[in-house]
Amino acid sequence: MQRNTLETVMGAIVLLAAAGFVALAYEAADMKGSGGYEIAAEFGSTGGLSIGDDVRISGIKVGQITAQHLDPVTYVAKISMAIDPAIKIPSDSSARITAASLLGGNYLELLPGAATETLSAGGVIYDTRDPVSLSDLLGKAVFSSNNPAN
């Protein structure tokens, strides 16, 4: 009987430790509900962005990507994002997709404008800059060095 009690207590401790690790991983991955208000931006290419990637202003996370889809009429990539309700985005802001590091991982960077009017829920940023591919840059460098006329 004493052995069964000890096994039960040890099992409960292991389960509590596992639940603690799951909660810690959940918090570290910021997998909580995004909250905030939804805005969108239109790009020629998503540049490897994924749902859940960060939206930042000046390097500070202010939201996350919630959806992306292709507009069937204009063929532009529309990226939806949830923005922290405490952050108000000026209506003349621009957006660009930026690499977090050389090893990969991208985020959407918002470049606030100077307008006093702000984007409300459902607003769209049209002033966007498509990402520059490292392979495109390397290709230009290689091919331009082989052509002495340029």
mmCIF file with all atom_site columns, C-alpha atoms in Angstrom:
data_model
loop_
_atom_site.group_PDB
_atom_site.id
_atom_site.type_symbol
_atom_site.label_atom_id
_atom_site.label_alt_id
_atom_site.label_comp_id
_atom_site.label_asym_id
_atom_site.label_entity_id
_atom_site.label_seq_id
_atom_site.pdbx_PDB_ins_code
_atom_site.Cartn_x
_atom_site.Cartn_y
_atom_site.Cartn_z
_atom_site.occupancy
_atom_site.B_iso_or_equiv
_atom_site.pdbx_formal_charge
_atom_site.auth_seq_id
_atom_site.auth_comp_id
_atom_site.auth_asym_id
_atom_site.auth_atom_id
_atom_site.pdbx_PDB_model_num
ATOM 1   C CA . MET A 1 1   ? 0.000   0.000  0.000   1.00 0.00 ? 1   MET A CA 1
ATOM 2   C CA . GLN A 1 2   ? 2.828   2.373  0.891   1.00 0.00 ? 2   GLN A CA 1
ATOM 3   C CA . ARG A 1 3   ? 4.475   1.703  -2.500  1.00 0.00 ? 3   ARG A CA 1
ATOM 4   C CA . ASN A 1 4   ? 1.276   2.670  -4.365  1.00 0.00 ? 4   ASN A CA 1
ATOM 5   C CA . THR A 1 5   ? 1.041   5.930  -2.402  1.00 0.00 ? 5   THR A CA 1
ATOM 6   C CA . LEU A 1 6   ? 4.665   6.783  -3.202  1.00 0.00 ? 6   LEU A CA 1
ATOM 7   C CA . GLU A 1 7   ? 4.123   6.043  -6.901  1.00 0.00 ? 7   GLU A CA 1
ATOM 8   C CA . THR A 1 8   ? 0.984   8.198  -6.923  1.00 0.00 ? 8   THR A CA 1
ATOM 9   C CA . VAL A 1 9   ? 2.777   11.129 -5.269  1.00 0.00 ? 9   VAL A CA 1
ATOM 10  C CA . MET A 1 10  ? 5.740   10.836 -7.656  1.00 0.00 ? 10  MET A CA 1
ATOM 11  C CA . GLY A 1 11  ? 3.373   10.680 -10.641 1.00 0.00 ? 11  GLY A CA 1
ATOM 12  C CA . ALA A 1 12  ? 1.577   13.804 -9.437  1.00 0.00 ? 12  ALA A CA 1
ATOM 13  C CA . ILE A 1 13  ? 4.918   15.638 -9.049  1.00 0.00 ? 13  ILE A CA 1
ATOM 14  C CA . VAL A 1 14  ? 5.984   14.639 -12.570 1.00 0.00 ? 14  VAL A CA 1
ATOM 15  C CA . LEU A 1 15  ? 2.632   15.811 -13.997 1.00 0.00 ? 15  LEU A CA 1
ATOM 16  C CA . LEU A 1 16  ? 2.893   19.153 -12.168 1.00 0.00 ? 16  LEU A CA 1
ATOM 17  C CA . ALA A 1 17  ? 6.450   19.648 -13.457 1.00 0.00 ? 17  ALA A CA 1
ATOM 18  C CA . ALA A 1 18  ? 5.325   18.843 -17.009 1.00 0.00 ? 18  ALA A CA 1
ATOM 19  C CA . ALA A 1 19  ? 2.416   21.289 -16.709 1.00 0.00 ? 19  ALA A CA 1
ATOM 20  C CA . GLY A 1 20  ? 4.863   23.934 -15.460 1.00 0.00 ? 20  GLY A CA 1
ATOM 21  C CA . PHE A 1 21  ? 7.123   23.411 -18.475 1.00 0.00 ? 21  PHE A CA 1
ATOM 22  C CA . VAL A 1 22  ? 4.163   23.604 -20.859 1.00 0.00 ? 22  VAL A CA 1
ATOM 23  C CA . ALA A 1 23  ? 3.014   26.869 -19.232 1.00 0.00 ? 23  ALA A CA 1
ATOM 24  C CA . LEU A 1 24  ? 6.547   28.275 -19.454 1.00 0.00 ? 24  LEU A CA 1
ATOM 25  C CA . ALA A 1 25  ? 6.872   27.303 -23.121 1.00 0.00 ? 25  ALA A CA 1
ATOM 26  C CA . TYR A 1 26  ? 3.425   28.763 -23.822 1.00 0.00 ? 26  TYR A CA 1
ATOM 27  C CA . GLU A 1 27  ? 4.433   32.076 -22.241 1.00 0.00 ? 27  GLU A CA 1
ATOM 28  C CA . ALA A 1 28  ? 7.851   32.166 -23.931 1.00 0.00 ? 28  ALA A CA 1
ATOM 29  C CA . ALA A 1 29  ? 6.356   31.467 -27.358 1.00 0.00 ? 29  ALA A CA 1
ATOM 30  C CA . ASP A 1 30  ? 3.745   34.191 -26.788 1.00 0.00 ? 30  ASP A CA 1
ATOM 31  C CA . MET A 1 31  ? 1.000   31.813 -27.939 1.00 0.00 ? 31  MET A CA 1
ATOM 32  C CA . LYS A 1 32  ? -1.683  33.617 -25.973 1.00 0.00 ? 32  LYS A CA 1
ATOM 33  C CA . GLY A 1 33  ? -4.566  35.181 -27.866 1.00 0.00 ? 33  GLY A CA 1
ATOM 34  C CA . SER A 1 34  ? -3.334  38.114 -29.882 1.00 0.00 ? 34  SER A CA 1
ATOM 35  C CA . GLY A 1 35  ? -6.073  40.556 -28.895 1.00 0.00 ? 35  GLY A CA 1
ATOM 36  C CA . GLY A 1 36  ? -5.845  44.094 -30.163 1.00 0.00 ? 36  GLY A CA 1
ATOM 37  C CA . TYR A 1 37  ? -7.320  45.543 -33.319 1.00 0.00 ? 37  TYR A CA 1
ATOM 38  C CA . GLU A 1 38  ? -6.906  44.136 -36.833 1.00 0.00 ? 38  GLU A CA 1
ATOM 39  C CA . ILE A 1 39  ? -5.292  46.068 -39.675 1.00 0.00 ? 39  ILE A CA 1
ATOM 40  C CA . ALA A 1 40  ? -3.807  44.856 -42.957 1.00 0.00 ? 40  ALA A CA 1
ATOM 41  C CA . ALA A 1 41  ? -1.012  45.654 -45.399 1.00 0.00 ? 41  ALA A CA 1
ATOM 42  C CA . GLU A 1 42  ? -0.692  44.790 -49.083 1.00 0.00 ? 42  GLU A CA 1
ATOM 43  C CA . PHE A 1 43  ? 2.576   43.426 -50.502 1.00 0.00 ? 43  PHE A CA 1
ATOM 44  C CA . GLY A 1 44  ? 3.781   42.035 -53.815 1.00 0.00 ? 44  GLY A CA 1
ATOM 45  C CA . SER A 1 45  ? 5.341   39.145 -51.867 1.00 0.00 ? 45  SER A CA 1
ATOM 46  C CA . THR A 1 46  ? 5.032   37.868 -48.298 1.00 0.00 ? 46  THR A CA 1
ATOM 47  C CA . GLY A 1 47  ? 8.783   37.259 -48.153 1.00 0.00 ? 47  GLY A CA 1
ATOM 48  C CA . GLY A 1 48  ? 8.477   34.161 -45.989 1.00 0.00 ? 48  GLY A CA 1
ATOM 49  C CA . LEU A 1 49  ? 6.259   35.694 -43.297 1.00 0.00 ? 49  LEU A CA 1
ATOM 50  C CA . SER A 1 50  ? 4.112   33.217 -41.405 1.00 0.00 ? 50  SER A CA 1
ATOM 51  C CA . ILE A 1 51  ? 1.052   33.501 -39.233 1.00 0.00 ? 51  ILE A CA 1
ATOM 52  C CA . GLY A 1 52  ? 2.234   34.301 -35.698 1.00 0.00 ? 52  GLY A CA 1
ATOM 53  C CA . ASP A 1 53  ? 5.328   36.258 -36.796 1.00 0.00 ? 53  ASP A CA 1
ATOM 54  C CA . ASP A 1 54  ? 6.017   39.555 -35.030 1.00 0.00 ? 54  ASP A CA 1
ATOM 55  C CA . VAL A 1 55  ? 4.895   43.011 -36.043 1.00 0.00 ? 55  VAL A CA 1
ATOM 56  C CA . ARG A 1 56  ? 7.379   45.576 -34.702 1.00 0.00 ? 56  ARG A CA 1
ATOM 57  C CA . ILE A 1 57  ? 7.906   49.306 -34.482 1.00 0.00 ? 57  ILE A CA 1
ATOM 58  C CA . SER A 1 58  ? 11.491  50.406 -33.779 1.00 0.00 ? 58  SER A CA 1
ATOM 59  C CA . GLY A 1 59  ? 12.341  46.802 -32.906 1.00 0.00 ? 59  GLY A CA 1
ATOM 60  C CA . ILE A 1 60  ? 9.607   46.523 -30.249 1.00 0.00 ? 60  ILE A CA 1
ATOM 61  C CA . LYS A 1 61  ? 6.866   43.926 -30.733 1.00 0.00 ? 61  LYS A CA 1
ATOM 62  C CA . VAL A 1 62  ? 3.485   45.642 -31.077 1.00 0.00 ? 62  VAL A CA 1
ATOM 63  C CA . GLY A 1 63  ? 1.489   42.820 -32.642 1.00 0.00 ? 63  GLY A CA 1
ATOM 64  C CA . GLN A 1 64  ? 1.546   39.656 -34.693 1.00 0.00 ? 64  GLN A CA 1
ATOM 65  C CA . ILE A 1 65  ? 0.538   38.346 -38.105 1.00 0.00 ? 65  ILE A CA 1
ATOM 66  C CA . THR A 1 66  ? -2.911  36.756 -37.934 1.00 0.00 ? 66  THR A CA 1
ATOM 67  C CA . ALA A 1 67  ? -3.662  35.871 -41.564 1.00 0.00 ? 67  ALA A CA 1
ATOM 68  C CA . GLN A 1 68  ? -2.404  36.163 -45.114 1.00 0.00 ? 68  GLN A CA 1
ATOM 69  C CA . HIS A 1 69  ? -4.163  35.618 -48.406 1.00 0.00 ? 69  HIS A CA 1
ATOM 70  C CA . LEU A 1 70  ? -3.885  36.419 -52.082 1.00 0.00 ? 70  LEU A CA 1
ATOM 71  C CA . ASP A 1 71  ? -6.327  38.952 -53.499 1.00 0.00 ? 71  ASP A CA 1
ATOM 72  C CA . PRO A 1 72  ? -7.859  37.109 -56.496 1.00 0.00 ? 72  PRO A CA 1
ATOM 73  C CA . VAL A 1 73  ? -8.405  40.349 -58.445 1.00 0.00 ? 73  VAL A CA 1
ATOM 74  C CA . THR A 1 74  ? -5.141  42.267 -57.950 1.00 0.00 ? 74  THR A CA 1
ATOM 75  C CA . TYR A 1 75  ? -2.883  39.314 -57.083 1.00 0.00 ? 75  TYR A CA 1
ATOM 76  C CA . VAL A 1 76  ? -1.317  41.139 -54.153 1.00 0.00 ? 76  VAL A CA 1
ATOM 77  C CA . ALA A 1 77  ? -0.595  39.444 -50.847 1.00 0.00 ? 77  ALA A CA 1
ATOM 78  C CA . LYS A 1 78  ? -2.776  40.867 -48.098 1.00 0.00 ? 78  LYS A CA 1
ATOM 79  C CA . ILE A 1 79  ? -1.307  40.373 -44.632 1.00 0.00 ? 79  ILE A CA 1
ATOM 80  C CA . SER A 1 80  ? -3.592  40.860 -41.621 1.00 0.00 ? 80  SER A CA 1
ATOM 81  C CA . MET A 1 81  ? -2.181  41.678 -38.211 1.00 0.00 ? 81  MET A CA 1
ATOM 82  C CA . ALA A 1 82  ? -3.430  42.224 -34.671 1.00 0.00 ? 82  ALA A CA 1
ATOM 83  C CA . ILE A 1 83  ? -1.978  45.368 -33.080 1.00 0.00 ? 83  ILE A CA 1
ATOM 84  C CA . ASP A 1 84  ? -1.758  46.100 -29.343 1.00 0.00 ? 84  ASP A CA 1
ATOM 85  C CA . PRO A 1 85  ? -4.731  48.375 -28.502 1.00 0.00 ? 85  PRO A CA 1
ATOM 86  C CA . ALA A 1 86  ? -2.401  50.789 -26.660 1.00 0.00 ? 86  ALA A CA 1
ATOM 87  C CA . ILE A 1 87  ? -0.493  51.460 -29.922 1.00 0.00 ? 87  ILE A CA 1
ATOM 88  C CA . LYS A 1 88  ? -2.127  53.821 -32.414 1.00 0.00 ? 88  LYS A CA 1
ATOM 89  C CA . ILE A 1 89  ? -0.744  53.576 -35.960 1.00 0.00 ? 89  ILE A CA 1
ATOM 90  C CA . PRO A 1 90  ? -0.740  56.857 -37.970 1.00 0.00 ? 90  PRO A CA 1
ATOM 91  C CA . SER A 1 91  ? -2.771  56.583 -41.187 1.00 0.00 ? 91  SER A CA 1
ATOM 92  C CA . ASP A 1 92  ? 0.234   57.511 -43.382 1.00 0.00 ? 92  ASP A CA 1
ATOM 93  C CA . SER A 1 93  ? 2.455   54.744 -41.984 1.00 0.00 ? 93  SER A CA 1
ATOM 94  C CA . SER A 1 94  ? 4.363   52.344 -44.199 1.00 0.00 ? 94  SER A CA 1
ATOM 95  C CA . ALA A 1 95  ? 5.340   48.703 -43.751 1.00 0.00 ? 95  ALA A CA 1
ATOM 96  C CA . ARG A 1 96  ? 8.187   46.478 -44.844 1.00 0.00 ? 96  ARG A CA 1
ATOM 97  C CA . ILE A 1 97  ? 9.200   42.870 -44.353 1.00 0.00 ? 97  ILE A CA 1
ATOM 98  C CA . THR A 1 98  ? 12.563  42.594 -42.630 1.00 0.00 ? 98  THR A CA 1
ATOM 99  C CA . ALA A 1 99  ? 14.845  39.648 -41.857 1.00 0.00 ? 99  ALA A CA 1
ATOM 100 C CA . ALA A 1 100 ? 15.350  39.054 -38.151 1.00 0.00 ? 100 ALA A CA 1
ATOM 101 C CA . SER A 1 101 ? 18.772  37.493 -38.804 1.00 0.00 ? 101 SER A CA 1
ATOM 102 C CA . LEU A 1 102 ? 20.896  35.949 -41.524 1.00 0.00 ? 102 LEU A CA 1
ATOM 103 C CA . LEU A 1 103 ? 19.742  32.507 -40.425 1.00 0.00 ? 103 LEU A CA 1
ATOM 104 C CA . GLY A 1 104 ? 16.121  33.228 -41.210 1.00 0.00 ? 104 GLY A CA 1
ATOM 105 C CA . GLY A 1 105 ? 13.022  34.413 -39.507 1.00 0.00 ? 105 GLY A CA 1
ATOM 106 C CA . ASN A 1 106 ? 11.257  37.515 -40.771 1.00 0.00 ? 106 ASN A CA 1
ATOM 107 C CA . TYR A 1 107 ? 9.029   40.089 -39.182 1.00 0.00 ? 107 TYR A CA 1
ATOM 108 C CA . LEU A 1 108 ? 6.834   42.905 -40.406 1.00 0.00 ? 108 LEU A CA 1
ATOM 109 C CA . GLU A 1 109 ? 8.168   46.337 -39.488 1.00 0.00 ? 109 GLU A CA 1
ATOM 110 C CA . LEU A 1 110 ? 5.801   49.279 -39.299 1.00 0.00 ? 110 LEU A CA 1
ATOM 111 C CA . LEU A 1 111 ? 7.303   52.691 -40.034 1.00 0.00 ? 111 LEU A CA 1
ATOM 112 C CA . PRO A 1 112 ? 4.995   55.252 -38.389 1.00 0.00 ? 112 PRO A CA 1
ATOM 113 C CA . GLY A 1 113 ? 4.056   58.312 -40.402 1.00 0.00 ? 113 GLY A CA 1
ATOM 114 C CA . ALA A 1 114 ? 3.450   61.841 -39.148 1.00 0.00 ? 114 ALA A CA 1
ATOM 115 C CA . ALA A 1 115 ? -0.343  62.016 -39.567 1.00 0.00 ? 115 ALA A CA 1
ATOM 116 C CA . THR A 1 116 ? -2.464  62.776 -36.526 1.00 0.00 ? 116 THR A CA 1
ATOM 117 C CA . GLU A 1 117 ? -5.235  60.550 -37.900 1.00 0.00 ? 117 GLU A CA 1
ATOM 118 C CA . THR A 1 118 ? -4.754  56.890 -36.972 1.00 0.00 ? 118 THR A CA 1
ATOM 119 C CA . LEU A 1 119 ? -5.759  53.591 -38.558 1.00 0.00 ? 119 LEU A CA 1
ATOM 120 C CA . SER A 1 120 ? -8.826  52.013 -37.043 1.00 0.00 ? 120 SER A CA 1
ATOM 121 C CA . ALA A 1 121 ? -9.794  48.354 -37.047 1.00 0.00 ? 121 ALA A CA 1
ATOM 122 C CA . GLY A 1 122 ? -10.002 47.170 -40.644 1.00 0.00 ? 122 GLY A CA 1
ATOM 123 C CA . GLY A 1 123 ? -7.599  49.856 -41.912 1.00 0.00 ? 123 GLY A CA 1
ATOM 124 C CA . VAL A 1 124 ? -5.107  49.013 -44.666 1.00 0.00 ? 124 VAL A CA 1
ATOM 125 C CA . ILE A 1 125 ? -1.510  50.144 -45.204 1.00 0.00 ? 125 ILE A CA 1
ATOM 126 C CA . TYR A 1 126 ? -0.838  50.529 -48.927 1.00 0.00 ? 126 TYR A CA 1
ATOM 127 C CA . ASP A 1 127 ? 2.637   52.100 -48.672 1.00 0.00 ? 127 ASP A CA 1
ATOM 128 C CA . THR A 1 128 ? 4.690   48.907 -48.424 1.00 0.00 ? 128 THR A CA 1
ATOM 129 C CA . ARG A 1 129 ? 8.120   47.721 -49.488 1.00 0.00 ? 129 ARG A CA 1
ATOM 130 C CA . ASP A 1 130 ? 8.605   44.183 -50.707 1.00 0.00 ? 130 ASP A CA 1
ATOM 131 C CA . PRO A 1 131 ? 11.490  42.212 -49.188 1.00 0.00 ? 131 PRO A CA 1
ATOM 132 C CA . VAL A 1 132 ? 14.779  41.983 -51.049 1.00 0.00 ? 132 VAL A CA 1
ATOM 133 C CA . SER A 1 133 ? 15.939  38.407 -51.514 1.00 0.00 ? 133 SER A CA 1
ATOM 134 C CA . LEU A 1 134 ? 19.538  37.568 -50.605 1.00 0.00 ? 134 LEU A CA 1
ATOM 135 C CA . SER A 1 135 ? 19.733  35.276 -53.650 1.00 0.00 ? 135 SER A CA 1
ATOM 136 C CA . ASP A 1 136 ? 18.633  38.169 -55.899 1.00 0.00 ? 136 ASP A CA 1
ATOM 137 C CA . LEU A 1 137 ? 21.345  40.403 -54.445 1.00 0.00 ? 137 LEU A CA 1
ATOM 138 C CA . LEU A 1 138 ? 23.996  37.715 -54.872 1.00 0.00 ? 138 LEU A CA 1
ATOM 139 C CA . GLY A 1 139 ? 22.848  37.068 -58.442 1.00 0.00 ? 139 GLY A CA 1
ATOM 140 C CA . LYS A 1 140 ? 23.141  40.754 -59.303 1.00 0.00 ? 140 LYS A CA 1
ATOM 141 C CA . ALA A 1 141 ? 26.619  40.920 -57.776 1.00 0.00 ? 141 ALA A CA 1
ATOM 142 C CA . VAL A 1 142 ? 27.829  37.812 -59.627 1.00 0.00 ? 142 VAL A CA 1
ATOM 143 C CA . PHE A 1 143 ? 26.352  38.757 -62.999 1.00 0.00 ? 143 PHE A CA 1
ATOM 144 C CA . SER A 1 144 ? 27.445  42.386 -62.808 1.00 0.00 ? 144 SER A CA 1
ATOM 145 C CA . SER A 1 145 ? 31.046  41.351 -62.045 1.00 0.00 ? 145 SER A CA 1
ATOM 146 C CA . ASN A 1 146 ? 31.051  39.094 -65.153 1.00 0.00 ? 146 ASN A CA 1
ATOM 147 C CA . ASN A 1 147 ? 29.923  41.937 -67.401 1.00 0.00 ? 147 ASN A CA 1
ATOM 148 C CA . PRO A 1 148 ? 32.745  44.519 -67.639 1.00 0.00 ? 148 PRO A CA 1
ATOM 149 C CA . ALA A 1 149 ? 30.543  46.901 -69.643 1.00 0.00 ? 149 ALA A CA 1
ATOM 150 C CA . ASN A 1 150 ? 28.560  47.770 -66.492 1.00 0.00 ? 150 ASN A CA 1
#
